[in-house]
Coordinates of C-alpha atoms in Angstrom, one line a residue:
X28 CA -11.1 13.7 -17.4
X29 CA -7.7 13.2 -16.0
X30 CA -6.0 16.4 -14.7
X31 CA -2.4 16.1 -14.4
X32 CA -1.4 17.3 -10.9
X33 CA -0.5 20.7 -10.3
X34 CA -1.2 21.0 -14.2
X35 CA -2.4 23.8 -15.7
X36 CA -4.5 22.7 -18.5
X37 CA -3.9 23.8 -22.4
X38 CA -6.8 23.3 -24.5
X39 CA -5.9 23.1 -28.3
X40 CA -8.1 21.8 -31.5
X41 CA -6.6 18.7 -31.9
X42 CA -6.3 17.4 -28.1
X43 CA -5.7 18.2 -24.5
X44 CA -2.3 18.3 -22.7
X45 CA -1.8 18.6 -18.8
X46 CA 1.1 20.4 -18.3
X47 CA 2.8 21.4 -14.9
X48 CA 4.8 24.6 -14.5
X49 CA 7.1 25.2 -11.8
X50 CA 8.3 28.8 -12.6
X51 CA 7.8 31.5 -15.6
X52 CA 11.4 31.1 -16.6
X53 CA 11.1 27.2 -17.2
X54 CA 10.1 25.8 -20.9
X55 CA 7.1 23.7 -21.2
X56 CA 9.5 20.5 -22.4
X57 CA 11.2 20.5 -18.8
X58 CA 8.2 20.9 -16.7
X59 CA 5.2 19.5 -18.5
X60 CA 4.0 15.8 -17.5
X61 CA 2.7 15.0 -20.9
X62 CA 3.7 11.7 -20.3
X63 CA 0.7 11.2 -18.2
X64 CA -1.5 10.1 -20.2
X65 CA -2.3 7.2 -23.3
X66 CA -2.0 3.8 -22.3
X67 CA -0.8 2.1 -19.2
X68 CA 2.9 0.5 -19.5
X69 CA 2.5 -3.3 -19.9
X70 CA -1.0 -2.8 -19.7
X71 CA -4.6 -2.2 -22.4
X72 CA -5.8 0.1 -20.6
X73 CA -5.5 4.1 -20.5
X74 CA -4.9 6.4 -18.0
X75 CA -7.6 8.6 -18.3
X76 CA -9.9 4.9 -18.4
X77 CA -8.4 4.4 -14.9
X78 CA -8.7 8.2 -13.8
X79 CA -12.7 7.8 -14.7
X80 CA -13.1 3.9 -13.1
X81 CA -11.7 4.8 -10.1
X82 CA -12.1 8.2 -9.6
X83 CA -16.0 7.7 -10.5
X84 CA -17.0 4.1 -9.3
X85 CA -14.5 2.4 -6.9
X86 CA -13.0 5.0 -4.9
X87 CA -16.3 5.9 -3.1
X88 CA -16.5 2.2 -2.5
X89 CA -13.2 1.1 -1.4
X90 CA -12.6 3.8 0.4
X91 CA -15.9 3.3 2.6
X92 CA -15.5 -0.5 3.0
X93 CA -12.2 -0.5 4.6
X94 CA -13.8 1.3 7.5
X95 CA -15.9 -1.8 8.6
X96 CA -14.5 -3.8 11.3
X97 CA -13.4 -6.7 9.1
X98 CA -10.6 -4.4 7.5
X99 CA -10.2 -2.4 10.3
X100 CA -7.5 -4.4 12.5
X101 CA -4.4 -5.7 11.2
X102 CA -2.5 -8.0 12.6
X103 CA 1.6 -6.8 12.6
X104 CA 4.8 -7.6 14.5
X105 CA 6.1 -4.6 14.9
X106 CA 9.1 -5.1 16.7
X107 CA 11.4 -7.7 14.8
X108 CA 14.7 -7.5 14.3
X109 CA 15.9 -6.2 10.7
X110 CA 17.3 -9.2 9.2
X111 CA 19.9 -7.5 7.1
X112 CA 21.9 -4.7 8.8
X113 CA 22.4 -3.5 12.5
X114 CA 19.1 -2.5 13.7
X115 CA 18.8 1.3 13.5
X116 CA 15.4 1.7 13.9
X117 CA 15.5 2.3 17.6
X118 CA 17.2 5.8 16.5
X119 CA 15.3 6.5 13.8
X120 CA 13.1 8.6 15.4
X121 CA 13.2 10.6 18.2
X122 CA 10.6 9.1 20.0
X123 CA 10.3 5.6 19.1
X124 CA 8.1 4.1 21.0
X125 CA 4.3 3.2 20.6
X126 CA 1.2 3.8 22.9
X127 CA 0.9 0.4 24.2
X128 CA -2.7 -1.1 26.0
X129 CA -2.4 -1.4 29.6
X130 CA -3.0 -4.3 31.5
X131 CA -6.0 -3.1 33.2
X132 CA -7.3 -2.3 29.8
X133 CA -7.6 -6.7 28.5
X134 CA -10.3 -8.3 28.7
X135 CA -9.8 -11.4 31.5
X136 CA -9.7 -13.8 28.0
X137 CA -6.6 -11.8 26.8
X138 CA -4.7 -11.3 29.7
X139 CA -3.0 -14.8 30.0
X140 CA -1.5 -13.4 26.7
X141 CA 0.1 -10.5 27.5
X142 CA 4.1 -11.9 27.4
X143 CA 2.8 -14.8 24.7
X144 CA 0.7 -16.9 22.7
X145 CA -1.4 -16.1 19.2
X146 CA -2.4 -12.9 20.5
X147 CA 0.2 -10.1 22.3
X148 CA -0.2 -7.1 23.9
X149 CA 3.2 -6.7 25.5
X150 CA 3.9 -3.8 26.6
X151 CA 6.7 -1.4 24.9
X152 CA 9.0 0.5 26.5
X153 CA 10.3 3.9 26.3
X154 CA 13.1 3.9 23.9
X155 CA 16.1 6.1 24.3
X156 CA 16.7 8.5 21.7
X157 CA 19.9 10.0 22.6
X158 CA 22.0 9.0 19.3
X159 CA 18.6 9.9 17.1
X160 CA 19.2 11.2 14.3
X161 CA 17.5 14.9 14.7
X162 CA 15.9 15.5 11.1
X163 CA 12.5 14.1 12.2
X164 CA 9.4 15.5 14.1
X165 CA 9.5 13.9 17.8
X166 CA 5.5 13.4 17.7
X167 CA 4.9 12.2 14.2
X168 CA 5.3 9.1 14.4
X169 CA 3.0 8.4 17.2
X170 CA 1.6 5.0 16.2
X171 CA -2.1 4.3 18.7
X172 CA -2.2 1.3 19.3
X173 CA -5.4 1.6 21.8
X174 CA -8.0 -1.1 21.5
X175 CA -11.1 -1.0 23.2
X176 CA -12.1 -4.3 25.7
X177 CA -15.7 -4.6 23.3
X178 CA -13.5 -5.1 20.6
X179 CA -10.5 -7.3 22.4
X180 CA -13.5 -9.5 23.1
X181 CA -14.5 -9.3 19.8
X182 CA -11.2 -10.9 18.8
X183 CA -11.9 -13.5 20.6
X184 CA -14.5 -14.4 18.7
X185 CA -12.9 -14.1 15.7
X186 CA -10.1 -15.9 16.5
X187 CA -11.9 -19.1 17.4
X188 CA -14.1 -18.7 13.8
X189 CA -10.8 -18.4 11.8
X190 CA -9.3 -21.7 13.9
X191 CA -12.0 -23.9 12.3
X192 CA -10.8 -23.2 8.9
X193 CA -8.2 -24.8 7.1
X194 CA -5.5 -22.6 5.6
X195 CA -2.9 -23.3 2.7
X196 CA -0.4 -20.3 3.2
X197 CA 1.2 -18.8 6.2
X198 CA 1.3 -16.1 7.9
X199 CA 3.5 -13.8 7.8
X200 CA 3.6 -11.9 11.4
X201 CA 2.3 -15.1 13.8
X202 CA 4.2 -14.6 16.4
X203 CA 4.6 -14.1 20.2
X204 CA 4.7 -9.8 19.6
X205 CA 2.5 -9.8 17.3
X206 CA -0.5 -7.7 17.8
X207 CA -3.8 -5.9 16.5
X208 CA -3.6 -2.5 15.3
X209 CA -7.0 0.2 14.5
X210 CA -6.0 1.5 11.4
X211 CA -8.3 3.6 11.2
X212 CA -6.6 5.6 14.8
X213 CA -3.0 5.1 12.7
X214 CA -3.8 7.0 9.3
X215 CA -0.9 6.8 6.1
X216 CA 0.8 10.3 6.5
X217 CA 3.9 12.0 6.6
X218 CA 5.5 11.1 9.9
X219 CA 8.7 13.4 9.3
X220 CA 10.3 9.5 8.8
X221 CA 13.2 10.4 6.5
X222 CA 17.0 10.7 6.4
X223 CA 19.8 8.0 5.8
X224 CA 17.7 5.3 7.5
X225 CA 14.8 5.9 5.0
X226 CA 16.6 6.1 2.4
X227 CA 18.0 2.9 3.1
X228 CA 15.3 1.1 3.1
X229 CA 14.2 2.2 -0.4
X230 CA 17.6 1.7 -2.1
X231 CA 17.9 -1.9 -0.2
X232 CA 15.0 -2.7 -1.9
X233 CA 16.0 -0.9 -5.5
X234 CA 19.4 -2.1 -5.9
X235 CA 19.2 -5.1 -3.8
X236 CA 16.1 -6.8 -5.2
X237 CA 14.8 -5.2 -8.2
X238 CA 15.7 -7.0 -11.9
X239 CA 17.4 -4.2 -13.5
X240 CA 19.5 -3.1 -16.0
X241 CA 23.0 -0.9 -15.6
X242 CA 21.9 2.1 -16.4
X243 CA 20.2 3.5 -13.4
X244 CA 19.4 6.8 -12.2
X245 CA 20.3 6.5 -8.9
X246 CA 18.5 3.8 -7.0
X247 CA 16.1 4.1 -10.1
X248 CA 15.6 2.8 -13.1
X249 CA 15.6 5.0 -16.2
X250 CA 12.8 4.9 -18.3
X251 CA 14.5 5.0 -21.5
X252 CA 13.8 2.6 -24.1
X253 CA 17.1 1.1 -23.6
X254 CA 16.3 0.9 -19.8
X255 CA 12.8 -0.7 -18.6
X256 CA 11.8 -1.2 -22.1
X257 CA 14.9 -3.9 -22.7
X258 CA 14.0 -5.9 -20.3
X259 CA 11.9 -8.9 -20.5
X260 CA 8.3 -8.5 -19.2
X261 CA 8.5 -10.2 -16.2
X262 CA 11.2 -8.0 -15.0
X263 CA 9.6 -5.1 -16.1
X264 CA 6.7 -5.9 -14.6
X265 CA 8.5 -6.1 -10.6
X266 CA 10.2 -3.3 -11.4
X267 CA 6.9 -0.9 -12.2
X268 CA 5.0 -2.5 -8.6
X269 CA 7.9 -1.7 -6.6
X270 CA 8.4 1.7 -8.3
X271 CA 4.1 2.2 -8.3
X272 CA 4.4 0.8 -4.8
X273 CA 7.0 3.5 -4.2
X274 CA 5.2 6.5 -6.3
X275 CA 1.8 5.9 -4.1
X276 CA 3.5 5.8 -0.7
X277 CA 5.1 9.2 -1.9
X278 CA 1.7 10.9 -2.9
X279 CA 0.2 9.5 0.4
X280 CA 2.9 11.8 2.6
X281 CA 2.0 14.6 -0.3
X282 CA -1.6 14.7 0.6
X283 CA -1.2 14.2 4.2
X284 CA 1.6 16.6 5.0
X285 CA 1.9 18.2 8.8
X286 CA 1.1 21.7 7.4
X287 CA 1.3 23.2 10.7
X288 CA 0.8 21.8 14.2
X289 CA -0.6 25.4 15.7
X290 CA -4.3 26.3 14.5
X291 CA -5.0 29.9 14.2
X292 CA -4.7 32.2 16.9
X293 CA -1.4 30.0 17.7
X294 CA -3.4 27.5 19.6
X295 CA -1.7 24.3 19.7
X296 CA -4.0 21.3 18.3
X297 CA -3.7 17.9 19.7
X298 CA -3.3 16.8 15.6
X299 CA -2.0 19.5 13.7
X300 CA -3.6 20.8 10.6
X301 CA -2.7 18.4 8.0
X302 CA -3.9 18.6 3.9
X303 CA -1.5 18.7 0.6
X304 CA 1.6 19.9 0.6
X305 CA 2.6 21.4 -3.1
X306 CA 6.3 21.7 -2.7
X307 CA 6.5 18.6 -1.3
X308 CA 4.9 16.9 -4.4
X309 CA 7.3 19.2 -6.9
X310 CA 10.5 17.8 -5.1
X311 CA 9.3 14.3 -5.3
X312 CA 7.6 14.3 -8.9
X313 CA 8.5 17.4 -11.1
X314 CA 10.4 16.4 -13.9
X315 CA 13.0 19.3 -13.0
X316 CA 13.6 17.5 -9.8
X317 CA 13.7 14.0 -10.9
X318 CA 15.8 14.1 -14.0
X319 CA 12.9 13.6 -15.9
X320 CA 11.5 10.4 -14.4
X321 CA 8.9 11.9 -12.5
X322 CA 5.9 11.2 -14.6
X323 CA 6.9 7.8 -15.4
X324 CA 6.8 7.0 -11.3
X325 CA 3.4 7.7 -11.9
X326 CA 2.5 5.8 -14.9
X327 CA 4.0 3.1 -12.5
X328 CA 1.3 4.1 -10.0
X329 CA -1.5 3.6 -12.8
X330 CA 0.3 -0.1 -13.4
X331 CA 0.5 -1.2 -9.7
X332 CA -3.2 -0.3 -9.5
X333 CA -4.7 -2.3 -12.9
X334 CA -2.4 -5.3 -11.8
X335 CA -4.1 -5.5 -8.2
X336 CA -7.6 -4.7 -9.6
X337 CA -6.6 -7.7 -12.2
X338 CA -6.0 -10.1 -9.3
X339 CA -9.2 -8.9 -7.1
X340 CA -11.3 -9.5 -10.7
X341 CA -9.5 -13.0 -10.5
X342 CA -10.1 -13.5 -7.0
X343 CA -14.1 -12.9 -6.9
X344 CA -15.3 -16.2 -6.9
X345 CA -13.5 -16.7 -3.8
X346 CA -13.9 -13.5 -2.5
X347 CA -17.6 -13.9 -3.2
X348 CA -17.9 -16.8 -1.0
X349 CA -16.0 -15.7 2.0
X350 CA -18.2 -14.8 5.3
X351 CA -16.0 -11.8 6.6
X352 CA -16.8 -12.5 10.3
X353 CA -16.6 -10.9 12.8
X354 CA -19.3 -11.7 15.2
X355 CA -21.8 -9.2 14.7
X356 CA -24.5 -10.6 12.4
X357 CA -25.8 -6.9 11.2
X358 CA -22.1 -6.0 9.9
X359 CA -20.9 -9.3 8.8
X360 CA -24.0 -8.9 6.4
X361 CA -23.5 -5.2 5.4
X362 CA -20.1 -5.9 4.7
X363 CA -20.4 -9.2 2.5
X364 CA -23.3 -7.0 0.6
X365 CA -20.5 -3.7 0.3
X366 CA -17.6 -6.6 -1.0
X367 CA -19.9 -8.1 -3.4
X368 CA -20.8 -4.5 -4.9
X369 CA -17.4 -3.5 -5.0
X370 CA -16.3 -6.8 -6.8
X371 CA -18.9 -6.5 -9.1
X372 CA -18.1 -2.9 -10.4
X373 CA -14.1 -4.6 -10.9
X374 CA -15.6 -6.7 -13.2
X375 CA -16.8 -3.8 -15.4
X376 CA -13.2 -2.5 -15.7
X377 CA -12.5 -2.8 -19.2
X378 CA -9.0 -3.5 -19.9
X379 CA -7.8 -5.8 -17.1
X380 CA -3.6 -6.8 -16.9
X381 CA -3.1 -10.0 -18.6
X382 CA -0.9 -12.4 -16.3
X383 CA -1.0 -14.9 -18.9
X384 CA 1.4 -13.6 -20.5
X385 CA 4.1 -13.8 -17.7
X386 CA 6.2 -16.8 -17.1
X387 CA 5.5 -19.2 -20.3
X388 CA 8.4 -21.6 -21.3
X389 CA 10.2 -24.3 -19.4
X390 CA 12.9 -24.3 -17.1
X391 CA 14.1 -21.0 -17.6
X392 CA 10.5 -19.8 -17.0
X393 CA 10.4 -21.7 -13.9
X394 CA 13.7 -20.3 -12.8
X395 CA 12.7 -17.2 -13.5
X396 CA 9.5 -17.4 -11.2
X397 CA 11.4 -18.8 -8.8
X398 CA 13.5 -15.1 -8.9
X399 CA 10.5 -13.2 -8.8
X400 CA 8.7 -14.8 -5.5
X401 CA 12.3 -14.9 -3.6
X402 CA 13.5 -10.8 -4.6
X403 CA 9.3 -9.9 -3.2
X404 CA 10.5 -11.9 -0.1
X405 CA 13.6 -9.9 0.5
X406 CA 11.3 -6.9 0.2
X407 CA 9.1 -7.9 2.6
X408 CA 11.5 -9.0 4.9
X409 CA 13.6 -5.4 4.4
X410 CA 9.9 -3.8 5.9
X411 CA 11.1 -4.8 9.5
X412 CA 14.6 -2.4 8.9
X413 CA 11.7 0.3 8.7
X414 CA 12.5 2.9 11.2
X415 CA 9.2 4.3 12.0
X416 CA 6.4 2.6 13.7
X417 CA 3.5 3.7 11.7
X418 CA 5.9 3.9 8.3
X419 CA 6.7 0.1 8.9
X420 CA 3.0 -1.0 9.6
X421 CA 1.6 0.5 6.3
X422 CA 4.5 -0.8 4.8
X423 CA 3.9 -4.2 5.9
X424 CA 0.3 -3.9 5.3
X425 CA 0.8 -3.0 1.4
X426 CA 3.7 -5.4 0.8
X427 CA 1.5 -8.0 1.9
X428 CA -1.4 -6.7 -0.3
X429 CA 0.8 -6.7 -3.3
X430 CA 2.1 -10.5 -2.5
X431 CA -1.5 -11.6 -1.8
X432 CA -2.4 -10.2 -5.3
X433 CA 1.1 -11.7 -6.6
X434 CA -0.5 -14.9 -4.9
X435 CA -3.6 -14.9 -7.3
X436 CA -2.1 -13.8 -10.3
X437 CA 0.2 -16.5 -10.5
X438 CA -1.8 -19.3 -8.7
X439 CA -2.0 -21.6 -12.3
X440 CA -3.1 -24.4 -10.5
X441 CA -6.5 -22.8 -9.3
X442 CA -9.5 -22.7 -11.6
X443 CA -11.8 -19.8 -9.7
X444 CA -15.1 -20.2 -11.6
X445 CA -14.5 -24.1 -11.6
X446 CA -13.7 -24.1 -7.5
X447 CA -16.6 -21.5 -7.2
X448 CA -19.4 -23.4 -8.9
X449 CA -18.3 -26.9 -6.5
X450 CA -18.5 -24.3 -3.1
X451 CA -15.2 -25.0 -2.0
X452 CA -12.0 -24.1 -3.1
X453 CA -10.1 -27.3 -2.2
X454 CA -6.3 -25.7 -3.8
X455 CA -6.4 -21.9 -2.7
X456 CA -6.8 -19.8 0.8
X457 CA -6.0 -17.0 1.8
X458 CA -5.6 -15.7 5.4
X459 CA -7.7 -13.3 6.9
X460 CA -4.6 -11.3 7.5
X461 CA -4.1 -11.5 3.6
X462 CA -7.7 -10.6 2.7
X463 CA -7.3 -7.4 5.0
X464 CA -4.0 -6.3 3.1
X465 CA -5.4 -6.8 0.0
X466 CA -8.4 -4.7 0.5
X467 CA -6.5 -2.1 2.3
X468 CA -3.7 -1.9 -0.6
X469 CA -5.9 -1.4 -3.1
X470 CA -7.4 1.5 -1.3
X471 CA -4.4 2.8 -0.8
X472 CA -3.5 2.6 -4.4
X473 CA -7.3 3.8 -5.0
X474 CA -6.3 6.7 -2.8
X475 CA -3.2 7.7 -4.6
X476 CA -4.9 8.5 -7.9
X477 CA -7.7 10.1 -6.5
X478 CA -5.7 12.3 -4.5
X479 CA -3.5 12.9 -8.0
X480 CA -7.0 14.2 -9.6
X481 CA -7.4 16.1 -6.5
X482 CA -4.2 17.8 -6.7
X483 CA -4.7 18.8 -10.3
X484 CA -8.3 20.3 -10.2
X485 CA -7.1 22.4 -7.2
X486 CA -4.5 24.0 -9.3
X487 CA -7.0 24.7 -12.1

């Protein structure tokens, strides 16, 4: 059962509500979040069929296979120029810069690439923070960027399997800076990333890029029937990913707030004592806080999710197929067995989102697809105005997810079972770099509503 976080729960004959209470001299109708719950927006399924799925069956799952090597590295420029303003990143935070890996640390393969080619290792520099603004932590947003020379060589051998291949798409961060990341060393958390600069980058991509109607709240969208609901599906439907997008990103830096960086005894820790942060969540979520629109950020969340299990359902046939090399035999074979699992338990879902439904007409159909794929574009391209290292890397990483599962959804042309059953898909690739972001966005997502369920049954 779905417990609404920070809900206290009220049991009655007739049915259960999840309610969330703030303070004794609040009423119920301001503070509860009984709009969490029923069916998805745009969607068949329920909440509490999604709470149970993921919570239950592919959390544990997704959340383990994105620890195996194959999902591990991501490949991300982190240093181009923001397209669309003056660059304020450098100042974003106090101490900008990344660990970089030394020279003596490559691998004689790797070295020759150090200032260019397909893989790059340059080094980054100290960054001057004297115009920064001062509302962040100076050591939050530490991004490590170590790599080990086992696992540069290892690259090595990746890189030369993924050169025999033929691809159809292209990638977005090839390039002379960029470089492999661990994600595993550069966890989603709050980096103390926030400020005019953040909130830039969120109402860029809002007001900028988002269908919407007039009536906003703020860089929001209301949603009042005469608000989300007016619009055609297709609109609706990139306004609830961005805004999912959004509301998991949010829960992330809930559930992995900097709680204190002295252990007890005031010993200082080299990481800080992190876990959920309560008010945190209430200023980013209560409906006393948001003007209401709260809970429906996280229906959003619950949307985001069925659409990118929807695309990983239509994706399996490929998915199935794919080797997921990486050069050690034992792995590559634990890992194709853990992806296959996982795939097949998406295929139990239920109640999956029906693309169909999007884009049928003629021209203005076309047009209006057209709209879609070049506003996600801006929005990806608005991730390198992110001001924080390790904020613009997970960024990246789930934008690209998203698009990738955009990608499938809409790829008309490709008949998966058909393409499966000949053993090769002669109209559709995807990248490694694209595989990697979907996996990892969907355990992100995955993440998000467990850690929702989590927050609720601590409360209880």
């Amino acid at each position: 059962m779905h417990f609404c976080t920070l809900c206290l729960i009220l049991w009655t004959t007739v049915a259960s509500v999840s309610c969330i209470f703030f303070g004794a001299d609040k009423t119920i109708n301001e503070l509860c979040f009984c709009k969490l719950q029923g069916k998805v927006d745009d969607c068949n399924c329920t909440i509490d069929a999604v709470d149970y799925f993921n919570n239950k069956k592919a959390y544990p799952r997704i959340s383990s296979l994105v620890l195996k090597d194959y999902f591990r590295f991501y490949k991300v420029n982190l240093k181009a120029k923001c397209p669309f303003w003056t660059d304020d990143s450098r100042c974003a935070m106090r101490y900008c810069n990344v660990k970089p890996c030394r020279q003596s640390d490559l691998p004689p393969v790797y070295k020759g690439f150090a200032n260019g080619g397909d893989v790059s290792y340059t080094l980054s520099k100290n960054l001057a923070s004297d115009d920064c603004e001062q509302d962040t932590n100076a050591e939050l947003s530490f991004l490590n960027t170590t790599l080990s020379a086992s696992i540069m060589e290892d690259f090595a051998a990746w890189k030369a399997y993924d050169d025999a291949q033929d691809y159809y798409c292209q990638l977005p961060d090839v390039d002379d800076e960029a470089e492999y990341v661990d994600l595993t060393l550069n966890p989603e958390r709050f980096t103390g990333y926030k400020g005019k600069s953040a909130h830039r980058i969120w109402n860029s991509i809002y007001m900028e890029n988002c269908f919407r109607p007039k009536n906003s709240y703020g860089a929001y969208i209301r949603s009042s029937k005469l608000n989300v609901a007016g619009m055609c599906l297709e609109k609706r439907v990139f306004y609830r990913v961005v805004s999912g997008l959004h509301a998991s990103i949010n829960l992330h830096l809930c559930a992995n707030y900097l709680l204190s960086e002295r252990e007890s005894y005031g010993i200082i820790s080299d990481t800080g004592r992190w876990g959920k942060n309560f008010k945190e969540f209430e200023r980013r979520f209560s409906p006393a806080m948001t003007d209401g629109e709260g809970p429906q950020w996280l229906r959003n969340l619950y949307f985001v999710y069925s659409l990118e299990l929807r695309a990983l359902e239509k994706a399996a046939p490929y998915l199935e197929q794919e080797k997921y090399y990486t050069g050690r035999e034992k792995e590559d074979n634990e890992t194709v067995a853990a992806v296959n699992d996982f795939l097949r338990v998406v295929k139990t879902f239920p109640e999956h989102f029906n693309e169909s439904a999007m884009f049928q007409g003629g021209d203005s159909a076309k047009k209006l697809k057209a709209d879609f794929k070049s506003h996600f574009r801006n929005i990806s391209r608005i991730m390198d105005c992110v001001g924080c290292d390790k904020c613009k890397l997970w960024g990246k990483l789930q934008i690209q997810g998203l698009g990738t599962a955009l990608k499938i959804l809409f790829a008309d042309h490709v008949d998966f079972e058909s393409e499966a059953q000949k053993g090769q898909f002669s109209t559709f690739r995807l990248r490694r770099s694209e595989i990697v972001a979907l996996f990892n966005s969907i355990a992100r997502l995955s993440s998000s509503i467990y850690e929702l369920d989590q927050f609720g049954l601590t409360m209880r």
